[in-house]
């Protein structure tokens, strides 16, 4: 920790709980490299410098941003009250939600998502393995849990009714995704360009056999292996300035959730994220305390967090 004596004194005098103490220590460790660069404690840093750093460290969920800011503000107030050298009010006056990067980590519609795919993947018509990567992220947008991606069968994709039916749950299929789904259902091999030959000479490589939708040259051993491959492609696209969007399976998933919620809202249905919260909580164990007295209250809190993020998403994309 930078300026560790002051920060340890803050923790001791505030008599914080074990959990909050650990979160504060993590926050201080995260800020340390930046404090060394600035040459001063974060309590003395002006807003224009600390806001982009806070944005990077706090992530994208409004609930996480608010929690981190709560601890940051608590430290800044203590420093001011104790006349710590250089302590200023800049942290106290930050509007933390304005640093949310929603426009860079979500998309507004299926058309927006397809435009993103077209900027980083080979066209569907070239019948390359990129079709698999497109379908994986389309499944995310449709709302399919990541745990089920490798279990989706080609027979479960109904392009006539434009729905995917898996485990008795219907997921909407968007028209922009149809070319990629058709290829992933029917292709037995993919075209590819061998690095030792001209870029105009194409070869074919057999696809793994099976009845699942998501198959490459071999069956994927785990979802994590697949997402690592996709993440590398996305990172390369950003480095090559093909896109400035920083998407992941979860970020595409939540984009689809917000898009469908907005469609419902346009039909007069109030936004309700209870089902999404229940899905998020499924299979998880929660320690109940004074602030979380029941699983029902925890569910309501998760749903409220989704709603806050949805409002930010709307403020960015819905004009």
GROMACS .gro file of N, CA, C and O in nm, residues 10 42-43 71-81 87-89 91-92:
model
   76
   10UNK      N    1  -0.612   0.453   0.922
   10UNK     CA    2  -0.753   0.469   0.883
   10UNK      C    3  -0.831   0.343   0.917
   10UNK      O    4  -0.940   0.349   0.979
   42UNK      N    5  -0.391   0.901  -0.277
   42UNK     CA    6  -0.511   0.919  -0.359
   42UNK      C    7  -0.608   1.022  -0.298
   42UNK      O    8  -0.688   1.082  -0.371
   43UNK      N    9  -0.601   1.046  -0.169
   43UNK     CA   10  -0.690   1.144  -0.105
   43UNK      C   11  -0.655   1.286  -0.149
   43UNK      O   12  -0.734   1.379  -0.129
   71UNK      N   13  -1.631   0.311  -0.017
   71UNK     CA   14  -1.507   0.293   0.060
   71UNK      C   15  -1.407   0.404   0.028
   71UNK      O   16  -1.337   0.453   0.118
   72UNK      N   17  -1.402   0.443  -0.098
   72UNK     CA   18  -1.312   0.551  -0.139
   72UNK      C   19  -1.351   0.682  -0.071
   72UNK      O   20  -1.267   0.755  -0.019
   73UNK      N   21  -1.480   0.710  -0.069
   73UNK     CA   22  -1.531   0.832  -0.007
   73UNK      C   23  -1.508   0.829   0.144
   73UNK      O   24  -1.473   0.931   0.205
   74UNK      N   25  -1.528   0.713   0.205
   74UNK     CA   26  -1.506   0.698   0.348
   74UNK      C   27  -1.362   0.732   0.384
   74UNK      O   28  -1.336   0.804   0.483
   75UNK      N   29  -1.268   0.686   0.302
   75UNK     CA   30  -1.127   0.714   0.326
   75UNK      C   31  -1.097   0.862   0.307
   75UNK      O   32  -1.027   0.925   0.388
   76UNK      N   33  -1.152   0.922   0.201
   76UNK     CA   34  -1.128   1.064   0.173
   76UNK      C   35  -1.182   1.152   0.286
   76UNK      O   36  -1.117   1.248   0.328
   77UNK      N   37  -1.301   1.119   0.336
   77UNK     CA   38  -1.360   1.197   0.447
   77UNK      C   39  -1.275   1.186   0.572
   77UNK      O   40  -1.254   1.286   0.644
   78UNK      N   41  -1.225   1.065   0.600
   78UNK     CA   42  -1.141   1.046   0.717
   78UNK      C   43  -1.013   1.129   0.704
   78UNK      O   44  -0.966   1.191   0.800
   79UNK      N   45  -0.954   1.130   0.585
   79UNK     CA   46  -0.831   1.206   0.562
   79UNK      C   47  -0.853   1.355   0.584
   79UNK      O   48  -0.769   1.424   0.643
   80UNK      N   49  -0.966   1.406   0.537
   80UNK     CA   50  -0.999   1.548   0.555
   80UNK      C   51  -1.018   1.579   0.702
   80UNK      O   52  -0.964   1.677   0.756
   81UNK      N   53  -1.094   1.493   0.771
   81UNK     CA   54  -1.122   1.515   0.913
   81UNK      C   55  -0.995   1.509   0.998
   81UNK      O   56  -0.988   1.574   1.104
   87UNK      N   57  -0.503   1.638   0.157
   87UNK     CA   58  -0.638   1.583   0.140
   87UNK      C   59  -0.733   1.690   0.087
   87UNK      O   60  -0.736   1.802   0.137
   88UNK      N   61  -0.807   1.654  -0.018
   88UNK     CA   62  -0.901   1.750  -0.078
   88UNK      C   63  -1.038   1.686  -0.097
   88UNK      O   64  -1.057   1.566  -0.075
   89UNK      N   65  -1.133   1.767  -0.141
   89UNK     CA   66  -1.270   1.723  -0.151
   89UNK      C   67  -1.306   1.664  -0.288
   89UNK      O   68  -1.421   1.627  -0.312
   91UNK      N   69  -1.266   1.380  -0.438
   91UNK     CA   70  -1.327   1.247  -0.437
   91UNK      C   71  -1.472   1.256  -0.389
   91UNK      O   72  -1.560   1.187  -0.442
   92UNK      N   73  -1.498   1.343  -0.291
   92UNK     CA   74  -1.634   1.354  -0.235
   92UNK      C   75  -1.733   1.408  -0.337
   92UNK      O   76  -1.853   1.378  -0.329
   0.00000   0.00000   0.00000
